[in-house]
CSV table of C-alpha atoms and ligand atoms in Angstrom, one decimal:
chain,number,residue,atom,x,y,z
A,4,MET,CA,-10.7,-2.1,19.3
A,5,GLU,CA,-10.4,-5.5,19.3
A,6,LEU,CA,-7.9,-7.6,17.6
A,7,LYS,CA,-9.4,-9.2,15.6
A,8,THR,CA,-12.2,-6.5,14.7
A,9,ALA,CA,-9.2,-4.4,13.4
A,10,VAL,CA,-7.7,-7.3,11.2
A,11,LYS,CA,-11.3,-8.3,9.9
A,12,GLU,CA,-12.7,-4.3,9.2
A,13,ARG,CA,-8.8,-3.1,8.0
A,14,ARG,CA,-9.4,-2.9,4.6
A,15,SER,CA,-7.6,-0.8,1.7
A,16,ILE,CA,-8.9,2.8,1.5
A,17,ARG,CA,-8.8,4.2,-2.1
A,18,SER,CA,-10.6,8.0,-0.8
A,19,PHE,CA,-8.7,9.8,1.9
A,20,LYS,CA,-10.2,13.3,3.4
A,21,SER,CA,-7.6,16.1,3.1
A,22,ASP,CA,-7.3,16.4,6.5
A,23,PRO,CA,-3.8,16.1,7.9
A,24,VAL,CA,-2.8,13.1,10.4
A,25,PRO,CA,-1.1,14.9,13.5
A,26,GLU,CA,2.2,14.1,13.4
A,27,SER,CA,2.3,12.7,17.2
A,28,VAL,CA,0.0,9.9,16.2
A,29,VAL,CA,2.5,8.9,13.2
A,30,SER,CA,4.9,8.9,15.3
A,31,GLU,CA,2.8,7.2,18.3
A,32,ILE,CA,1.9,4.2,15.3
A,33,ILE,CA,5.5,3.5,14.4
A,34,THR,CA,6.6,3.6,17.8
A,35,GLU,CA,4.1,0.8,18.5
A,36,ALA,CA,5.1,-0.9,15.3
A,37,ARG,CA,8.8,-1.7,16.4
A,38,TRP,CA,7.5,-4.5,18.3
A,39,SER,CA,6.8,-6.0,15.0
A,40,PRO,CA,9.2,-9.4,14.2
A,41,SER,CA,12.1,-9.6,11.9
A,42,TRP,CA,14.8,-12.1,11.1
A,43,GLY,CA,17.1,-12.5,14.2
A,44,ASN,CA,15.3,-8.8,14.9
A,45,THR,CA,17.6,-6.9,12.5
A,46,GLN,CA,14.8,-4.6,11.7
A,47,SER,CA,15.9,-4.4,8.5
A,48,TRP,CA,12.8,-1.8,8.1
A,49,GLU,CA,13.9,2.2,7.3
A,50,ILE,CA,11.0,4.3,6.8
A,51,TYR,CA,10.3,7.9,5.3
A,52,VAL,CA,7.3,9.9,6.5
A,53,VAL,CA,6.3,12.1,3.4
A,54,THR,CA,3.4,14.8,4.1
A,55,GLY,CA,3.3,18.4,3.1
A,56,GLU,CA,5.2,20.6,-0.3
A,57,THR,CA,6.6,17.4,-0.8
A,58,LEU,CA,4.2,14.8,-0.8
A,59,LYS,CA,2.4,17.5,-2.9
A,60,LYS,CA,5.1,17.3,-5.6
A,61,PHE,CA,5.6,13.6,-5.3
A,62,LYS,CA,2.1,13.1,-6.4
A,63,GLU,CA,2.0,15.3,-9.2
A,64,ALA,CA,5.0,14.1,-10.5
A,65,ASN,CA,3.6,10.6,-9.9
A,66,ARG,CA,0.5,11.3,-11.8
A,67,ALA,CA,2.0,12.9,-14.5
A,68,LYS,CA,4.4,9.7,-15.1
A,69,ILE,CA,1.8,7.1,-14.9
A,70,THR,CA,-0.5,9.3,-17.7
A,71,SER,CA,2.4,9.9,-20.1
A,72,LEU,CA,2.3,5.9,-20.0
A,73,ALA,CA,6.2,5.9,-18.2
A,74,PRO,CA,7.4,2.4,-17.9
A,75,SER,CA,7.5,1.0,-15.0
A,76,THR,CA,11.2,0.9,-13.3
A,77,THR,CA,10.3,-0.4,-9.5
A,78,GLU,CA,13.1,-1.9,-7.8
A,79,ILE,CA,11.0,-4.8,-6.2
A,80,PRO,CA,10.4,-7.6,-9.2
A,81,THR,CA,7.0,-7.4,-10.6
A,82,PRO,CA,5.5,-10.9,-11.3
A,83,GLN,CA,4.3,-10.7,-15.1
A,84,ASN,CA,2.2,-14.1,-15.3
A,85,TRP,CA,0.1,-15.1,-12.1
A,86,PRO,CA,-1.2,-18.8,-11.3
A,87,GLU,CA,-4.5,-18.7,-12.7
A,88,ALA,CA,-6.6,-18.9,-9.8
A,89,LEU,CA,-5.0,-16.0,-8.1
A,90,LYS,CA,-5.1,-14.3,-11.9
A,91,LYS,CA,-8.4,-14.6,-11.2
A,92,ARG,CA,-8.9,-13.0,-7.9
A,93,TYR,CA,-7.0,-9.9,-9.5
A,94,VAL,CA,-8.8,-9.2,-11.7
A,95,GLY,CA,-11.8,-9.7,-9.2
A,96,VAL,CA,-10.0,-6.5,-7.3
A,97,GLY,CA,-10.3,-4.7,-10.4
A,98,LYS,CA,-13.6,-5.5,-11.1
A,99,SER,CA,-14.9,-4.4,-7.8
A,100,VAL,CA,-12.8,-1.3,-7.7
A,101,LEU,CA,-14.0,0.1,-11.3
A,102,GLY,CA,-18.0,-1.4,-10.5
A,103,SER,CA,-17.9,0.6,-7.4
A,104,LEU,CA,-17.0,4.0,-9.3
A,105,GLN,CA,-19.6,3.1,-11.7
A,106,ILE,CA,-16.7,3.0,-14.3
A,107,ALA,CA,-17.0,0.5,-17.5
A,108,ARG,CA,-14.2,-1.9,-18.5
A,109,GLU,CA,-14.2,0.0,-22.2
A,110,ASP,CA,-13.9,3.2,-21.2
A,111,LYS,CA,-10.3,3.9,-20.9
A,112,GLN,CA,-10.7,7.7,-20.1
A,113,ALA,CA,-12.3,6.9,-17.0
A,114,ARG,CA,-9.8,3.8,-16.5
A,115,MET,CA,-7.1,6.2,-16.3
A,116,ASP,CA,-8.6,9.5,-14.5
A,117,TYR,CA,-9.0,6.9,-12.1
A,118,THR,CA,-5.3,5.1,-12.0
A,119,ALA,CA,-4.0,8.9,-12.0
A,120,ASP,CA,-5.7,9.2,-9.1
A,121,MET,CA,-4.5,6.0,-7.4
A,122,PHE,CA,-0.6,7.9,-8.4
A,123,SER,CA,-1.6,10.7,-6.2
A,124,LEU,CA,-2.2,8.4,-3.6
A,125,PHE,CA,-6.0,8.4,-3.5
A,126,GLY,CA,-6.1,11.8,-2.0
A,127,ALA,CA,-4.0,10.5,1.1
A,128,PRO,CA,-1.8,13.3,3.3
A,129,CYS,CA,1.0,11.2,4.3
A,130,LEU,CA,2.8,8.4,2.6
A,131,LEU,CA,4.9,5.7,4.5
A,132,LEU,CA,7.5,4.7,2.2
A,133,PHE,CA,9.5,1.6,3.4
A,134,CYS,CA,13.4,0.6,2.5
A,135,PHE,CA,15.5,-1.6,3.3
A,136,ASP,CA,19.7,-1.7,2.7
A,137,SER,CA,20.5,-3.3,-0.9
A,138,SER,CA,22.7,-5.8,0.7
A,139,LEU,CA,20.2,-8.0,2.3
A,140,SER,CA,18.4,-10.8,1.0
A,141,VAL,CA,15.2,-9.2,-0.8
A,142,GLY,CA,13.0,-12.4,0.4
A,143,TYR,CA,13.6,-11.8,4.0
A,144,ALA,CA,13.7,-7.9,3.6
A,145,MET,CA,10.4,-8.0,2.2
A,146,LEU,CA,9.1,-10.5,5.0
A,147,ASP,CA,10.6,-7.9,7.6
A,148,THR,CA,8.7,-5.1,5.6
A,149,GLY,CA,5.5,-6.7,5.2
A,150,LEU,CA,5.3,-8.0,8.8
A,151,ILE,CA,6.1,-4.2,9.8
A,152,VAL,CA,3.5,-3.1,7.1
A,153,GLN,CA,0.6,-4.6,8.5
A,154,THR,CA,1.2,-4.1,12.1
A,155,ILE,CA,1.4,-0.3,11.3
A,156,CYS,CA,-1.9,-1.0,9.4
A,157,LEU,CA,-3.6,-2.3,11.9
A,158,LEU,CA,-2.6,0.3,14.6
A,159,ALA,CA,-3.5,2.5,12.4
A,160,GLN,CA,-7.1,0.9,11.6
A,161,ASP,CA,-7.5,1.4,15.9
A,162,ARG,CA,-7.1,5.2,15.0
A,163,GLY,CA,-9.6,5.6,12.8
A,164,LEU,CA,-7.3,5.9,9.8
A,165,GLY,CA,-7.4,4.3,6.8
A,166,THR,CA,-4.0,3.0,4.7
A,167,CYS,CA,-3.7,1.5,1.5
A,168,ALA,CA,0.0,-0.5,0.5
A,169,LEU,CA,0.5,1.0,-2.7
A,170,ALA,CA,2.6,-0.5,-5.6
A,171,ALA,CA,1.5,2.5,-7.5
A,172,SER,CA,4.2,4.7,-5.1
A,173,ILE,CA,6.9,3.0,-6.5
A,174,THR,CA,6.7,2.1,-9.0
A,175,TYR,CA,8.8,5.7,-10.5
A,176,PRO,CA,11.6,5.4,-7.5
A,177,ASP,CA,13.3,8.4,-9.4
A,178,LEU,CA,10.9,10.8,-8.5
A,179,LEU,CA,11.5,9.6,-4.9
A,180,ARG,CA,14.8,9.8,-4.8
A,181,GLU,CA,14.7,13.4,-6.1
A,182,LEU,CA,12.9,14.5,-3.9
A,183,LEU,CA,13.8,12.2,-0.3
A,184,PRO,CA,17.0,11.5,1.3
A,185,ILE,CA,17.6,8.0,0.4
A,186,PRO,CA,20.6,7.0,0.0
A,187,ALA,CA,21.8,4.7,-3.2
A,188,ASP,CA,22.7,1.5,-1.2
A,189,ARG,CA,18.6,1.7,-0.2
A,190,THR,CA,15.8,-0.2,-1.8
A,191,ILE,CA,12.7,0.9,-2.2
A,192,ALA,CA,10.2,-1.8,-0.9
A,193,VAL,CA,7.0,-0.1,-0.7
A,194,GLY,CA,4.9,2.9,0.0
A,195,VAL,CA,1.5,3.0,2.6
A,196,ALA,CA,-0.9,5.8,1.9
A,197,LEU,CA,-1.9,6.9,5.4
A,198,GLY,CA,-4.8,9.4,6.2
A,199,TYR,CA,-9.0,9.7,7.2
A,200,PRO,CA,-10.9,7.3,5.1
A,201,ASP,CA,-13.6,9.1,3.2
A,202,PRO,CA,-16.5,6.7,4.6
A,203,ASP,CA,-19.2,7.9,2.3
A,204,ALA,CA,-16.8,6.8,-0.6
A,205,ALA,CA,-18.4,3.2,-2.6
A,206,ILE,CA,-14.4,3.0,-3.5
A,207,ASN,CA,-14.1,2.4,0.4
A,208,ARG,CA,-17.4,0.3,0.9
A,209,PHE,CA,-17.8,-2.5,-2.2
A,210,GLU,CA,-17.6,-6.3,-0.3
A,211,ARG,CA,-14.0,-7.8,-0.4
A,212,GLU,CA,-13.8,-11.7,-0.9
A,213,ARG,CA,-11.4,-14.2,0.2
A,214,ALA,CA,-10.6,-17.8,-0.7
A,215,ALA,CA,-11.8,-20.5,1.7
A,216,VAL,CA,-9.9,-21.9,3.9
A,217,SER,CA,-9.6,-25.4,2.4
A,218,GLU,CA,-8.7,-23.9,-0.4
A,219,PHE,CA,-5.2,-23.0,1.2
A,220,VAL,CA,-4.3,-24.5,4.6
A,221,THR,CA,-3.3,-28.8,4.3
A,222,TRP,CA,-3.7,-30.0,7.8
A,223,VAL,CA,-1.0,-32.9,8.6
A,224,LYS,CA,-1.8,-34.9,11.6
B,25,FMN,C1,2.7,-4.9,-1.4
B,25,FMN,C2,0.9,-4.4,-2.3
B,25,FMN,C3,0.6,-3.4,-3.1
B,25,FMN,C4,-0.4,-3.1,-3.4
B,25,FMN,N1,-0.5,-2.5,-4.5
B,25,FMN,C5,-1.7,-1.3,-4.4
B,25,FMN,C6,-1.3,-0.4,-5.5
B,25,FMN,O1,-1.1,-0.2,-6.1
B,25,FMN,N2,-3.3,-0.2,-6.0
B,25,FMN,C7,-4.5,-0.7,-5.1
B,25,FMN,O2,-5.5,0.0,-5.6
B,25,FMN,N3,-3.9,-1.6,-4.2
B,25,FMN,C8,-2.8,-2.0,-3.9
B,25,FMN,N4,-2.8,-2.5,-3.4
B,25,FMN,C9,-4.0,-3.0,-2.7
B,25,FMN,C10,-4.6,-4.6,-2.5
B,25,FMN,O3,-5.4,-4.6,-3.8
B,25,FMN,C11,-5.7,-4.9,-1.4
B,25,FMN,O4,-4.7,-5.2,-0.2
B,25,FMN,C12,-6.5,-6.6,-1.8
B,25,FMN,O5,-6.9,-6.0,-2.9
B,25,FMN,C13,-7.1,-6.9,-0.5
B,25,FMN,O6,-7.9,-5.8,-0.4
B,25,FMN,P1,-8.5,-5.1,1.3
B,25,FMN,O7,-6.8,-4.7,1.4
B,25,FMN,O8,-9.0,-4.4,0.8
B,25,FMN,O9,-8.5,-6.6,2.0
B,25,FMN,C14,-1.1,-3.0,-3.0
B,25,FMN,C15,-1.5,-4.3,-1.6
B,25,FMN,C16,0.0,-5.4,-1.3
B,25,FMN,C17,0.1,-5.8,-0.1
C-alpha cells in the first residue's frame, strides 16, 4: 500500500471481527515499528500484547466498571476543558459516531450500551498497551509513544488490519495492573485496539472531518 493511501485510509475502527490476529503478524508490525523516532533514541515505549483469556477478562471488568459509572483513575492527566474550536470537533466526532448507529442523543440507554461496547474494545481480539518508565517526563514519553502508535497503526493498515487508539482502555489502570505484569514504576500511557475491521459496519464508514490547513498552519518567510 502506498504510504499516502495508508495515511488517508487509516481511520479509527469501532467494530472488529472476532478473527484473531496471528501472533506472527503482530510481531512483524512491532518489529518494523521499532524504527519510529524517539527522544535521543531512548525508545521509551514498552508494549504489552494482550489477547486470549486475559483480554476477555479485561474487557468484562472494564465494561462492568463503566456501566457502574466508576470515576476514571487514568494515569495520564485528561483535559476537562477544551478551547472552543477543539470542543466543537470533539462533539462532532461523538455526533458522527452516534449518528452512524442511529442513536438519538436523548436515548441514554443506547448511549450507555455504545459506551459499554467501547470499554469492551469494540470486540477487538487484541489490545496493544503502551507504558513507559514513570521517572520520564510525561510530555516527551507521550510524544515517543504517539510516534510509535501511529507507525503501528499505519503498518496495521498496510496489512488490512484496523486499529483504534482508546483512552477507554486505560481509564481504570488497576484492572490492567491486576491482569498484566506491569511494574509499579511504569505509567500506562494508552491502549490500541487491533483486529480485522468489520467492513460493513456503518460506524467504520462515516465521513470524517479535518480542519483546513489554513486554520492551523502559519507560514513564515
Ligand atoms: C490518545 C487517543 C485516545 C483515543 N481514545 C478514544 C476512545 O476512548 N474512544 C474512541 O472511540 N476513540 C478514541 N480515539 C480515536 C479518536 O476519536 C480519533 O482518532 C479521531 O476522532 C480521529 O478520527 P480517525 O482516527 O478515524 O481519523 C482516541 C484517539 C487518540 C489519539
